[in-house]
């Protein structure tokens, strides 16, 4: 409701005031950004998550929360991973479009994974790309995995891997040929 009102020039001022009051109320209640993610139903926003008014409100709250509680600061990635678990965050990641907010989220996710330094073959499985089959080449998670693999290879040249090595290891030559054929149709 407030989000829709912010789009209308006649109601924007009051909507902004209401949002500020809501954020103040959440802060005084010491609600965590994770609790507010559920309130804002961010997991249901789909591909346009970062363009949604709910995300904008939540993001404003996250900023205010981090200012008020500097020792408990959270990044967007940390909040999503803590709130939805890694699998839930990956599911959201796979549903995102390619807008600037989504790109930033994907970049942050890759950066967070780099702290684990999990081999790209293991990350391939964590993203369940080994289960994608004929849909592998159209999976939005494949491009994220590719970003991770490149970052991993840059940081770990001694353990460098290639996409074809991982795909062959995961699917075998015959199934990989089928996947490639399905991707060219």
mmCIF file of C-alpha atoms in Angstrom:
data_model
loop_
_atom_site.group_PDB
_atom_site.id
_atom_site.type_symbol
_atom_site.label_atom_id
_atom_site.label_comp_id
_atom_site.label_asym_id
_atom_site.label_seq_id
_atom_site.Cartn_x
_atom_site.Cartn_y
_atom_site.Cartn_z
ATOM 1 C CA UNK A 1 0.000 0.000 0.000
ATOM 2 C CA UNK A 2 2.701 2.487 0.994
ATOM 3 C CA UNK A 3 4.804 1.416 -1.966
ATOM 4 C CA UNK A 4 2.013 2.106 -4.438
ATOM 5 C CA UNK A 5 1.401 5.474 -2.804
ATOM 6 C CA UNK A 6 5.064 6.407 -3.269
ATOM 7 C CA UNK A 7 4.664 6.133 -7.027
ATOM 8 C CA UNK A 8 1.876 8.702 -7.090
ATOM 9 C CA UNK A 9 3.032 12.329 -6.904
ATOM 10 C CA UNK A 10 -0.090 13.264 -4.898
ATOM 11 C CA UNK A 11 0.556 10.703 -2.171
ATOM 12 C CA UNK A 12 4.335 10.342 -2.222
ATOM 13 C CA UNK A 13 4.973 12.699 0.688
ATOM 14 C CA UNK A 14 2.546 10.965 3.019
ATOM 15 C CA UNK A 15 3.789 7.536 1.914
ATOM 16 C CA UNK A 16 7.370 8.549 2.660
ATOM 17 C CA UNK A 17 6.290 9.777 6.097
ATOM 18 C CA UNK A 18 4.438 6.515 6.762
ATOM 19 C CA UNK A 19 7.419 4.425 5.683
ATOM 20 C CA UNK A 20 9.718 6.421 7.974
ATOM 21 C CA UNK A 21 7.285 5.866 10.863
ATOM 22 C CA UNK A 22 7.141 2.145 10.087
ATOM 23 C CA UNK A 23 10.936 1.876 10.035
ATOM 24 C CA UNK A 24 11.132 3.809 13.319
ATOM 25 C CA UNK A 25 8.593 1.425 14.848
ATOM 26 C CA UNK A 26 10.554 -1.624 13.690
ATOM 27 C CA UNK A 27 13.770 -0.124 15.072
ATOM 28 C CA UNK A 28 12.194 0.646 18.442
ATOM 29 C CA UNK A 29 10.930 -2.945 18.525
ATOM 30 C CA UNK A 30 14.486 -4.133 17.781
ATOM 31 C CA UNK A 31 13.257 -6.312 14.931
ATOM 32 C CA UNK A 32 16.068 -7.883 12.957
ATOM 33 C CA UNK A 33 16.249 -7.326 9.206
ATOM 34 C CA UNK A 34 15.550 -11.051 8.864
ATOM 35 C CA UNK A 35 12.220 -10.684 10.673
ATOM 36 C CA UNK A 36 11.304 -7.762 8.435
ATOM 37 C CA UNK A 37 12.179 -9.817 5.322
ATOM 38 C CA UNK A 38 9.346 -12.136 6.312
ATOM 39 C CA UNK A 39 7.021 -9.217 7.051
ATOM 40 C CA UNK A 40 7.755 -7.784 3.601
ATOM 41 C CA UNK A 41 7.433 -11.247 1.967
ATOM 42 C CA UNK A 42 10.643 -10.761 -0.005
ATOM 43 C CA UNK A 43 10.917 -14.470 -0.842
ATOM 44 C CA UNK A 44 7.743 -14.148 -2.924
ATOM 45 C CA UNK A 45 8.820 -11.101 -4.965
ATOM 46 C CA UNK A 46 10.278 -13.215 -7.799
ATOM 47 C CA UNK A 47 12.385 -11.947 -10.678
ATOM 48 C CA UNK A 48 11.782 -8.280 -9.940
ATOM 49 C CA UNK A 49 12.762 -8.540 -6.265
ATOM 50 C CA UNK A 50 15.242 -5.666 -6.347
ATOM 51 C CA UNK A 51 12.816 -3.398 -8.168
ATOM 52 C CA UNK A 52 9.960 -4.170 -5.772
ATOM 53 C CA UNK A 53 8.683 -1.564 -3.323
ATOM 54 C CA UNK A 54 8.897 -4.182 -0.562
ATOM 55 C CA UNK A 55 12.628 -4.572 -1.158
ATOM 56 C CA UNK A 56 13.086 -0.786 -1.176
ATOM 57 C CA UNK A 57 11.394 -0.515 2.220
ATOM 58 C CA UNK A 58 13.370 -3.461 3.585
ATOM 59 C CA UNK A 59 16.616 -2.018 2.230
ATOM 60 C CA UNK A 60 15.873 1.308 3.928
ATOM 61 C CA UNK A 61 15.251 -0.602 7.158
ATOM 62 C CA UNK A 62 18.495 -2.566 6.761
ATOM 63 C CA UNK A 63 20.409 0.710 6.395
ATOM 64 C CA UNK A 64 18.726 2.195 9.473
ATOM 65 C CA UNK A 65 19.264 -1.027 11.453
ATOM 66 C CA UNK A 66 22.957 -1.125 10.563
ATOM 67 C CA UNK A 67 23.348 2.494 11.718
ATOM 68 C CA UNK A 68 21.553 1.855 15.007
ATOM 69 C CA UNK A 69 23.260 -1.484 15.684
ATOM 70 C CA UNK A 70 26.776 -1.176 14.226
ATOM 71 C CA UNK A 71 27.991 -4.322 16.007
ATOM 72 C CA UNK A 72 25.202 -6.375 14.425
ATOM 73 C CA UNK A 73 25.496 -5.068 10.864
ATOM 74 C CA UNK A 74 24.290 -7.306 8.072
ATOM 75 C CA UNK A 75 24.813 -7.223 4.335
ATOM 76 C CA UNK A 76 21.963 -8.126 2.021
ATOM 77 C CA UNK A 77 23.599 -11.499 1.323
ATOM 78 C CA UNK A 78 24.082 -12.285 5.009
ATOM 79 C CA UNK A 79 20.463 -11.434 5.744
ATOM 80 C CA UNK A 80 19.126 -13.555 2.891
ATOM 81 C CA UNK A 81 21.380 -16.494 3.745
ATOM 82 C CA UNK A 82 20.502 -16.335 7.457
ATOM 83 C CA UNK A 83 16.825 -15.760 6.758
ATOM 84 C CA UNK A 84 16.242 -18.327 4.039
ATOM 85 C CA UNK A 85 19.274 -20.596 4.382
ATOM 86 C CA UNK A 86 21.769 -21.039 1.584
ATOM 87 C CA UNK A 87 19.364 -23.180 -0.424
ATOM 88 C CA UNK A 88 16.592 -20.574 -0.136
ATOM 89 C CA UNK A 89 18.982 -17.777 -1.092
ATOM 90 C CA UNK A 90 20.120 -19.831 -4.090
ATOM 91 C CA UNK A 91 16.496 -20.372 -5.119
ATOM 92 C CA UNK A 92 15.894 -16.617 -4.982
ATOM 93 C CA UNK A 93 19.167 -16.061 -6.838
ATOM 94 C CA UNK A 94 18.012 -18.345 -9.642
ATOM 95 C CA UNK A 95 14.728 -16.466 -10.027
ATOM 96 C CA UNK A 96 16.228 -12.982 -10.378
ATOM 97 C CA UNK A 97 16.294 -10.900 -13.528
ATOM 98 C CA UNK A 98 19.432 -9.140 -14.750
ATOM 99 C CA UNK A 99 18.740 -5.671 -13.345
ATOM 100 C CA UNK A 100 21.413 -3.689 -11.486
ATOM 101 C CA UNK A 101 20.180 -4.745 -8.038
ATOM 102 C CA UNK A 102 20.126 -8.402 -9.031
ATOM 103 C CA UNK A 103 23.613 -8.150 -10.509
ATOM 104 C CA UNK A 104 24.911 -6.626 -7.273
ATOM 105 C CA UNK A 105 23.242 -9.418 -5.259
ATOM 106 C CA UNK A 106 24.806 -12.069 -7.496
ATOM 107 C CA UNK A 107 28.229 -10.436 -7.200
ATOM 108 C CA UNK A 108 27.901 -10.303 -3.406
ATOM 109 C CA UNK A 109 26.885 -13.963 -3.334
ATOM 110 C CA UNK A 110 29.953 -14.968 -5.359
ATOM 111 C CA UNK A 111 32.144 -12.866 -3.047
ATOM 112 C CA UNK A 112 30.605 -14.566 0.008
ATOM 113 C CA UNK A 113 31.211 -18.004 -1.520
ATOM 114 C CA UNK A 114 34.830 -17.062 -2.180
ATOM 115 C CA UNK A 115 35.407 -16.865 1.568
ATOM 116 C CA UNK A 116 34.599 -20.611 1.709
ATOM 117 C CA UNK A 117 36.953 -21.376 -1.198
ATOM 118 C CA UNK A 118 34.871 -24.383 -2.151
ATOM 119 C CA UNK A 119 36.085 -25.997 -5.372
ATOM 120 C CA UNK A 120 33.899 -25.095 -8.382
ATOM 121 C CA UNK A 121 32.933 -28.773 -8.817
ATOM 122 C CA UNK A 122 31.488 -28.740 -5.288
ATOM 123 C CA UNK A 123 29.784 -25.392 -5.886
ATOM 124 C CA UNK A 124 28.254 -26.864 -9.048
ATOM 125 C CA UNK A 125 26.589 -29.465 -6.815
ATOM 126 C CA UNK A 126 25.589 -26.915 -4.139
ATOM 127 C CA UNK A 127 23.749 -25.014 -6.856
ATOM 128 C CA UNK A 128 22.169 -28.326 -7.938
ATOM 129 C CA UNK A 129 23.397 -27.748 -11.479
ATOM 130 C CA UNK A 130 24.339 -31.421 -11.572
ATOM 131 C CA UNK A 131 20.570 -32.095 -11.519
ATOM 132 C CA UNK A 132 19.601 -29.592 -14.243
ATOM 133 C CA UNK A 133 20.063 -32.056 -17.113
ATOM 134 C CA UNK A 134 18.875 -30.759 -20.481
ATOM 135 C CA UNK A 135 17.954 -27.415 -18.878
ATOM 136 C CA UNK A 136 21.527 -26.779 -17.719
ATOM 137 C CA UNK A 137 22.479 -24.296 -20.430
ATOM 138 C CA UNK A 138 19.352 -22.205 -19.830
ATOM 139 C CA UNK A 139 19.690 -22.197 -16.040
ATOM 140 C CA UNK A 140 20.300 -18.717 -14.646
ATOM 141 C CA UNK A 141 22.453 -20.345 -11.973
ATOM 142 C CA UNK A 142 24.958 -21.511 -14.598
ATOM 143 C CA UNK A 143 26.126 -17.949 -15.254
ATOM 144 C CA UNK A 144 26.510 -17.365 -11.508
ATOM 145 C CA UNK A 145 28.505 -20.578 -11.182
ATOM 146 C CA UNK A 146 30.676 -19.462 -14.115
ATOM 147 C CA UNK A 147 31.410 -16.180 -12.290
ATOM 148 C CA UNK A 148 32.372 -18.182 -9.234
ATOM 149 C CA UNK A 149 34.578 -20.555 -11.231
ATOM 150 C CA UNK A 150 36.442 -17.630 -12.832
ATOM 151 C CA UNK A 151 36.948 -15.913 -9.466
ATOM 152 C CA UNK A 152 38.109 -19.193 -7.920
ATOM 153 C CA UNK A 153 40.553 -19.817 -10.768
ATOM 154 C CA UNK A 154 42.011 -16.317 -10.449
ATOM 155 C CA UNK A 155 42.551 -16.755 -6.728
ATOM 156 C CA UNK A 156 43.668 -20.408 -6.926
ATOM 157 C CA UNK A 157 45.628 -21.026 -10.133
ATOM 158 C CA UNK A 158 47.060 -24.232 -8.629
ATOM 159 C CA UNK A 159 43.538 -25.736 -8.433
ATOM 160 C CA UNK A 160 42.208 -24.207 -11.656
ATOM 161 C CA UNK A 161 39.355 -25.957 -13.394
ATOM 162 C CA UNK A 162 37.331 -25.407 -16.554
ATOM 163 C CA UNK A 163 33.666 -25.537 -17.304
ATOM 164 C CA UNK A 164 34.078 -28.534 -19.594
ATOM 165 C CA UNK A 165 35.980 -30.459 -16.885
ATOM 166 C CA UNK A 166 33.208 -29.876 -14.364
ATOM 167 C CA UNK A 167 30.409 -30.648 -16.810
ATOM 168 C CA UNK A 168 32.105 -33.827 -18.025
ATOM 169 C CA UNK A 169 32.797 -34.977 -14.471
ATOM 170 C CA UNK A 170 29.221 -34.269 -13.449
ATOM 171 C CA UNK A 171 27.360 -35.615 -16.476
ATOM 172 C CA UNK A 172 29.756 -37.794 -18.456
ATOM 173 C CA UNK A 173 30.543 -37.371 -22.161
ATOM 174 C CA UNK A 174 27.351 -38.908 -23.534
ATOM 175 C CA UNK A 175 24.886 -36.965 -21.375
ATOM 176 C CA UNK A 176 26.888 -33.768 -21.858
ATOM 177 C CA UNK A 177 26.579 -34.172 -25.634
ATOM 178 C CA UNK A 178 22.787 -34.469 -25.200
ATOM 179 C CA UNK A 179 22.710 -31.348 -23.005
ATOM 180 C CA UNK A 180 24.714 -29.371 -25.555
ATOM 181 C CA UNK A 181 22.388 -30.512 -28.343
ATOM 182 C CA UNK A 182 19.348 -29.511 -26.264
ATOM 183 C CA UNK A 183 20.936 -26.098 -25.704
ATOM 184 C CA UNK A 184 21.388 -25.458 -29.413
ATOM 185 C CA UNK A 185 17.724 -26.051 -30.264
#
